[in-house]
Tab-separated table of C-alpha atoms in Angstrom:
chain	number	residue	atom	x	y	z
A	296	UNK	CA	0.036	0.105	0.142
A	297	UNK	CA	3.104	2.482	0.763
A	298	UNK	CA	3.880	1.944	-2.749
A	299	UNK	CA	0.768	2.475	-4.338
A	300	UNK	CA	0.261	5.453	-2.387
A	301	UNK	CA	3.566	6.901	-3.501
A	302	UNK	CA	2.440	6.561	-6.813
A	303	UNK	CA	-0.744	7.619	-6.610
A	304	UNK	CA	0.101	11.625	-7.097
A	305	UNK	CA	1.438	10.480	-10.523
A	306	UNK	CA	-1.874	8.895	-11.360
A	307	UNK	CA	-3.831	12.043	-10.260
A	308	UNK	CA	-1.580	13.975	-12.295
A	309	UNK	CA	-2.577	11.908	-15.340
A	310	UNK	CA	-6.126	11.868	-14.817
A	311	UNK	CA	-6.072	15.870	-14.281
A	312	UNK	CA	-3.300	17.092	-16.184
A	313	UNK	CA	-4.962	20.572	-15.866
A	314	UNK	CA	-4.949	20.626	-12.093
A	315	UNK	CA	-2.423	22.821	-10.210
A	316	UNK	CA	-0.023	20.898	-7.887
A	317	UNK	CA	-1.560	22.411	-4.861
A	318	UNK	CA	-5.031	20.576	-5.489
A	319	UNK	CA	-3.023	17.558	-6.184
A	320	UNK	CA	-1.125	17.639	-3.053
A	321	UNK	CA	-4.441	18.665	-1.283
A	322	UNK	CA	-6.278	15.240	-2.322
A	323	UNK	CA	-3.322	13.349	-1.649
A	324	UNK	CA	-3.408	14.582	2.011
A	325	UNK	CA	-6.946	14.026	1.915
A	326	UNK	CA	-6.639	10.371	1.293
A	327	UNK	CA	-4.038	10.104	4.057
A	328	UNK	CA	-6.338	11.224	6.504
A	329	UNK	CA	-8.634	8.543	4.946
A	330	UNK	CA	-6.226	5.960	5.477
A	331	UNK	CA	-5.491	6.985	8.861
A	332	UNK	CA	-9.129	6.485	9.693
A	333	UNK	CA	-9.227	3.161	8.235
A	334	UNK	CA	-6.225	2.295	10.679
A	335	UNK	CA	-8.250	3.570	13.640
A	336	UNK	CA	-11.389	1.670	12.563
A	337	UNK	CA	-9.630	-1.304	11.680
A	338	UNK	CA	-7.109	-1.623	14.942
A	339	UNK	CA	-4.478	-4.241	15.534
A	340	UNK	CA	-4.686	-7.609	13.946
A	341	UNK	CA	-5.096	-10.951	15.661
A	342	UNK	CA	-1.546	-11.585	16.147
A	343	UNK	CA	-0.578	-8.217	17.720
A	344	UNK	CA	-0.892	-9.612	21.367
A	345	UNK	CA	1.918	-11.226	22.899
A	346	UNK	CA	1.304	-14.323	25.144
A	347	UNK	CA	2.567	-13.235	28.918
A	348	UNK	CA	4.101	-16.563	29.179
A	349	UNK	CA	6.150	-17.085	26.040
A	350	UNK	CA	9.348	-18.284	26.867
A	351	UNK	CA	11.259	-15.227	25.064
A	352	UNK	CA	9.789	-12.837	28.214
A	353	UNK	CA	11.463	-14.986	30.781
A	354	UNK	CA	14.922	-14.053	29.039
A	355	UNK	CA	14.174	-10.367	30.207
A	356	UNK	CA	14.084	-10.190	34.192
A	357	UNK	CA	11.073	-8.567	35.112
A	358	UNK	CA	13.163	-5.962	37.632
A	359	UNK	CA	14.998	-5.063	34.360
A	360	UNK	CA	12.829	-2.836	32.157
A	361	UNK	CA	13.625	-4.081	28.207
A	362	UNK	CA	15.742	-1.415	26.542
A	363	UNK	CA	15.543	-0.874	22.539
A	364	UNK	CA	19.443	-1.398	22.700
A	365	UNK	CA	18.902	-4.840	23.598
A	366	UNK	CA	18.027	-5.442	20.092
A	367	UNK	CA	20.895	-4.208	18.523
A	368	UNK	CA	22.914	-6.558	20.461
A	369	UNK	CA	21.265	-9.120	18.608
A	370	UNK	CA	23.215	-10.039	15.331
A	371	UNK	CA	20.321	-11.187	13.090
A	372	UNK	CA	18.352	-7.869	14.300
A	373	UNK	CA	21.670	-5.987	13.781
A	374	UNK	CA	21.950	-7.619	10.019
A	375	UNK	CA	18.480	-7.253	9.074
A	376	UNK	CA	18.733	-3.260	10.068
A	377	UNK	CA	21.874	-2.890	8.149
A	378	UNK	CA	20.506	-4.250	4.936
A	379	UNK	CA	17.507	-2.283	5.601
A	380	UNK	CA	19.247	1.113	5.866
A	381	UNK	CA	21.219	0.203	2.448
A	382	UNK	CA	17.746	-0.134	1.034
A	383	UNK	CA	16.364	3.046	2.419
A	384	UNK	CA	19.471	4.781	0.865
A	385	UNK	CA	18.118	3.838	-2.192
A	386	UNK	CA	14.848	3.470	-2.416
A	387	UNK	CA	13.058	6.797	-1.973
A	388	UNK	CA	15.750	9.036	-3.703
A	389	UNK	CA	15.039	6.445	-6.729
A	390	UNK	CA	11.360	7.392	-6.302
A	391	UNK	CA	12.127	10.870	-6.409
A	392	UNK	CA	14.427	10.591	-9.291
A	393	UNK	CA	12.117	8.558	-11.437
A	394	UNK	CA	10.494	11.206	-13.104
A	395	UNK	CA	13.323	12.921	-13.792
A	396	UNK	CA	15.134	9.862	-15.311
A	397	UNK	CA	12.087	9.494	-17.137
A	398	UNK	CA	11.963	13.179	-18.735
A	399	UNK	CA	16.097	13.111	-19.344
A	400	UNK	CA	16.174	10.071	-21.305
A	401	UNK	CA	14.814	9.126	-24.690
A	402	UNK	CA	11.585	7.426	-23.430
A	403	UNK	CA	9.547	10.199	-23.431
A	404	UNK	CA	10.263	10.669	-27.352
A	405	UNK	CA	9.666	6.898	-27.779
A	406	UNK	CA	6.448	6.578	-26.014
A	407	UNK	CA	4.754	9.856	-26.988
A	408	UNK	CA	1.509	8.475	-25.921
A	409	UNK	CA	2.531	8.161	-22.339
A	410	UNK	CA	3.335	11.387	-20.173
A	411	UNK	CA	6.129	11.493	-17.712
A	412	UNK	CA	3.431	11.051	-14.843
A	413	UNK	CA	1.871	8.194	-16.457
A	414	UNK	CA	5.300	6.370	-16.710
A	415	UNK	CA	6.149	7.533	-13.471
A	416	UNK	CA	3.190	5.902	-12.102
A	417	UNK	CA	3.997	2.758	-13.696
A	418	UNK	CA	7.621	2.196	-12.673
A	419	UNK	CA	6.849	3.178	-9.166
A	420	UNK	CA	3.571	1.489	-8.894
A	421	UNK	CA	5.171	-2.269	-10.213
A	422	UNK	CA	7.106	-2.040	-6.793
A	423	UNK	CA	3.606	-3.442	-5.586
A	424	UNK	CA	3.931	-6.540	-7.892
A	425	UNK	CA	7.169	-6.948	-6.760
A	426	UNK	CA	6.535	-6.592	-3.209
A	427	UNK	CA	3.802	-9.403	-3.500
A	428	UNK	CA	5.928	-12.005	-5.590
A	429	UNK	CA	8.656	-11.667	-2.839
A	430	UNK	CA	6.099	-12.316	0.052
A	431	UNK	CA	4.791	-15.495	-1.878
A	432	UNK	CA	8.252	-16.479	-2.656
A	433	UNK	CA	9.602	-15.978	0.686
A	434	UNK	CA	7.208	-18.961	1.816
A	435	UNK	CA	9.091	-21.107	-0.138
A	436	UNK	CA	12.942	-19.646	0.163
A	437	UNK	CA	12.928	-17.735	3.163
A	438	UNK	CA	13.228	-13.975	3.860
A	439	UNK	CA	16.789	-13.630	3.836
A	440	UNK	CA	17.251	-15.018	0.482
A	441	UNK	CA	14.405	-12.882	-1.198
A	442	UNK	CA	15.752	-9.967	0.455
A	443	UNK	CA	19.125	-10.446	-0.777
A	444	UNK	CA	17.847	-11.140	-4.111
A	445	UNK	CA	15.806	-7.857	-4.222
A	446	UNK	CA	18.524	-5.507	-2.871
A	447	UNK	CA	20.966	-7.222	-5.007
A	448	UNK	CA	18.758	-6.683	-8.265
A	449	UNK	CA	17.904	-3.262	-7.506
A	450	UNK	CA	21.790	-2.358	-6.803
A	451	UNK	CA	22.458	-4.141	-10.274
A	452	UNK	CA	19.573	-2.206	-11.954
A	453	UNK	CA	21.098	1.198	-10.593
A	454	UNK	CA	24.759	0.471	-11.622
A	455	UNK	CA	23.596	-0.499	-15.139
A	456	UNK	CA	21.654	2.686	-15.283
A	457	UNK	CA	24.336	4.810	-14.089
A	458	UNK	CA	26.851	3.021	-16.321
A	459	UNK	CA	24.865	2.905	-19.505
A	460	UNK	CA	21.882	5.532	-19.501
A	461	UNK	CA	23.723	7.031	-22.611
A	462	UNK	CA	23.508	4.243	-24.796
A	463	UNK	CA	20.600	2.094	-23.818
A	464	UNK	CA	17.839	1.916	-26.516
A	465	UNK	CA	14.139	3.308	-25.061
A	466	UNK	CA	12.882	-0.282	-25.149
A	467	UNK	CA	16.149	-1.333	-23.109
A	468	UNK	CA	15.465	1.533	-20.767
A	469	UNK	CA	12.077	0.802	-20.245
A	470	UNK	CA	12.800	-2.730	-19.263
A	471	UNK	CA	15.609	-1.781	-16.736
A	472	UNK	CA	13.354	1.121	-15.143
A	473	UNK	CA	10.678	-1.753	-14.578
A	474	UNK	CA	12.922	-3.948	-13.406
A	475	UNK	CA	14.260	-1.287	-10.836
A	476	UNK	CA	11.013	-0.192	-9.815
A	477	UNK	CA	9.849	-3.695	-8.937
A	478	UNK	CA	12.854	-4.987	-7.060
A	479	UNK	CA	13.899	-1.484	-5.176
A	480	UNK	CA	10.865	-1.960	-2.371
A	481	UNK	CA	10.617	-5.825	-2.669
A	482	UNK	CA	13.282	-6.299	0.161
A	483	UNK	CA	11.703	-4.096	2.626
A	484	UNK	CA	8.921	-6.079	4.007
A	485	UNK	CA	11.447	-9.268	4.132
A	486	UNK	CA	13.845	-7.033	6.101
A	487	UNK	CA	11.160	-5.877	8.540
A	488	UNK	CA	10.052	-9.749	8.827
A	489	UNK	CA	13.696	-10.664	9.774
A	490	UNK	CA	14.113	-7.802	12.354
A	491	UNK	CA	10.740	-8.638	13.905
A	492	UNK	CA	11.548	-12.542	14.064
A	493	UNK	CA	15.065	-11.732	15.402
A	494	UNK	CA	13.533	-9.928	18.583
A	495	UNK	CA	11.983	-10.540	22.001
A	496	UNK	CA	8.221	-9.730	21.703
A	497	UNK	CA	8.829	-7.068	24.450
A	498	UNK	CA	11.427	-5.356	21.826
A	499	UNK	CA	9.540	-5.714	18.564
A	500	UNK	CA	7.676	-2.393	18.499
A	501	UNK	CA	10.276	-0.302	19.864
A	502	UNK	CA	12.881	-1.756	17.957
A	503	UNK	CA	11.142	-1.534	14.530
A	504	UNK	CA	10.296	1.956	15.478
A	505	UNK	CA	13.860	2.983	15.647
A	506	UNK	CA	14.729	0.918	12.956
A	507	UNK	CA	12.294	2.820	10.478
A	508	UNK	CA	13.145	6.172	12.100
A	509	UNK	CA	16.865	6.115	11.271
A	510	UNK	CA	16.180	4.475	7.720
A	511	UNK	CA	13.832	7.407	6.922
A	512	UNK	CA	16.417	9.883	8.370
A	513	UNK	CA	18.870	8.241	5.945
A	514	UNK	CA	16.118	9.054	2.998
A	515	UNK	CA	16.403	12.710	3.786
A	516	UNK	CA	20.076	12.453	3.364
A	517	UNK	CA	19.925	10.645	-0.059
A	518	UNK	CA	17.282	12.204	-1.573
A	519	UNK	CA	18.451	15.980	-0.572
A	520	UNK	CA	22.621	14.891	-1.885
A	521	UNK	CA	20.717	12.950	-5.480
A	522	UNK	CA	18.575	16.068	-6.289
A	523	UNK	CA	21.642	18.691	-5.624
A	524	UNK	CA	23.586	16.358	-7.168
A	525	UNK	CA	21.325	16.196	-10.202
A	526	UNK	CA	21.112	19.846	-10.778
A	527	UNK	CA	25.230	20.060	-11.258
A	528	UNK	CA	25.935	16.434	-13.579
A	529	UNK	CA	22.164	15.250	-14.327
A	530	UNK	CA	21.850	11.786	-14.873
A	531	UNK	CA	25.239	10.999	-13.511
A	532	UNK	CA	23.947	11.580	-9.919
A	533	UNK	CA	22.472	7.819	-10.018
A	534	UNK	CA	25.814	6.691	-9.138
A	535	UNK	CA	24.959	8.002	-5.238
A	536	UNK	CA	22.296	5.357	-5.406
A	537	UNK	CA	24.638	2.505	-6.084
A	538	UNK	CA	26.679	2.203	-2.618
A	539	UNK	CA	23.093	1.989	-0.486
A	540	UNK	CA	22.545	-1.477	-2.057
A	541	UNK	CA	26.183	-2.771	-2.114
A	542	UNK	CA	27.305	-1.627	1.354
A	543	UNK	CA	23.446	-2.875	2.536
A	544	UNK	CA	24.247	-6.409	1.282
A	545	UNK	CA	27.555	-6.796	2.482
A	546	UNK	CA	26.824	-5.602	6.040
A	547	UNK	CA	23.731	-8.124	6.230
A	548	UNK	CA	25.761	-10.945	4.853
A	549	UNK	CA	28.710	-10.255	6.849
A	550	UNK	CA	26.722	-9.914	9.986
A	551	UNK	CA	23.885	-12.632	9.562
A	552	UNK	CA	27.215	-15.078	8.738
A	553	UNK	CA	28.574	-14.283	12.121
A	554	UNK	CA	25.206	-14.968	14.001
A	555	UNK	CA	25.221	-18.017	12.324
A	556	UNK	CA	28.781	-19.424	13.069
A	557	UNK	CA	27.795	-18.293	16.542
A	558	UNK	CA	24.619	-20.390	16.416
A	559	UNK	CA	22.651	-17.445	17.583
A	560	UNK	CA	19.020	-18.693	18.090
A	561	UNK	CA	16.319	-16.790	16.089
A	562	UNK	CA	14.263	-15.055	18.855
A	563	UNK	CA	10.885	-15.908	17.647
A	564	UNK	CA	11.185	-19.999	17.465
A	565	UNK	CA	8.537	-20.272	20.100
A	566	UNK	CA	6.056	-17.801	18.654
A	567	UNK	CA	2.477	-19.181	17.392
A	568	UNK	CA	1.224	-18.674	14.161
A	569	UNK	CA	2.989	-15.500	13.414
A	570	UNK	CA	2.484	-14.299	9.685
A	571	UNK	CA	6.301	-13.857	8.772
A	572	UNK	CA	5.625	-11.700	5.510
A	573	UNK	CA	2.586	-9.710	6.764
A	574	UNK	CA	4.317	-6.698	5.260
A	575	UNK	CA	4.305	-8.052	1.833
A	576	UNK	CA	2.021	-5.349	0.321
A	577	UNK	CA	4.446	-2.600	1.246
């Protein structure tokens, strides 16, 4: 839903080409308020209640209030979080740059029937399909493999674009952007599932909140840096996105391998019926 919500302003622009940007932003904001109302009406899901008799709760003494820093001492949580940070460096800066990538390549002249807004909606919106597919595949291969594959694919797409954007035919450029758009967000729900699985129940909410807060702080830096660099060097600014997936993959693989070598247990091993890829629609 996050992906479709991000793509929706571009769709609104397509449907109302004569509309001012103020009206588009206002309509998007009203939809956000409607989404908040739905969240309030639906409430928490059936799997949100943690059993007070969970074996994991016994790991945290009742006399010691759990600290969110405890989660970062868990290597499996750190691995998922570092991978997520690399993902966040790339994702929102990529989404911000999508209209610029389309407008400054040969796509606009090769596809005159589609506006920049229409193509932006397609490139960003296809990420919803990528996330759903990742959620389905994770049931068979596991979240770690899906997250690694998606992050590697999006990083590769960014590298190919940065290297070859001057020489790609419009058809190849379209396929590359669609692959990039599908893979860039697909690792996010898997990293979230891995992080939640790694935490004791008493720490899940606060740990994921800190993880997301740091992740979105990273996006502020990457968006600002990418757009500023774009004003000076154009599409070559996309080189700035490449380190995110590369460093995220390296940190995730190294930290996870360390946890496995030390046989660090999965914290959720005793949980009951927790839906592991519950964020697969992101």
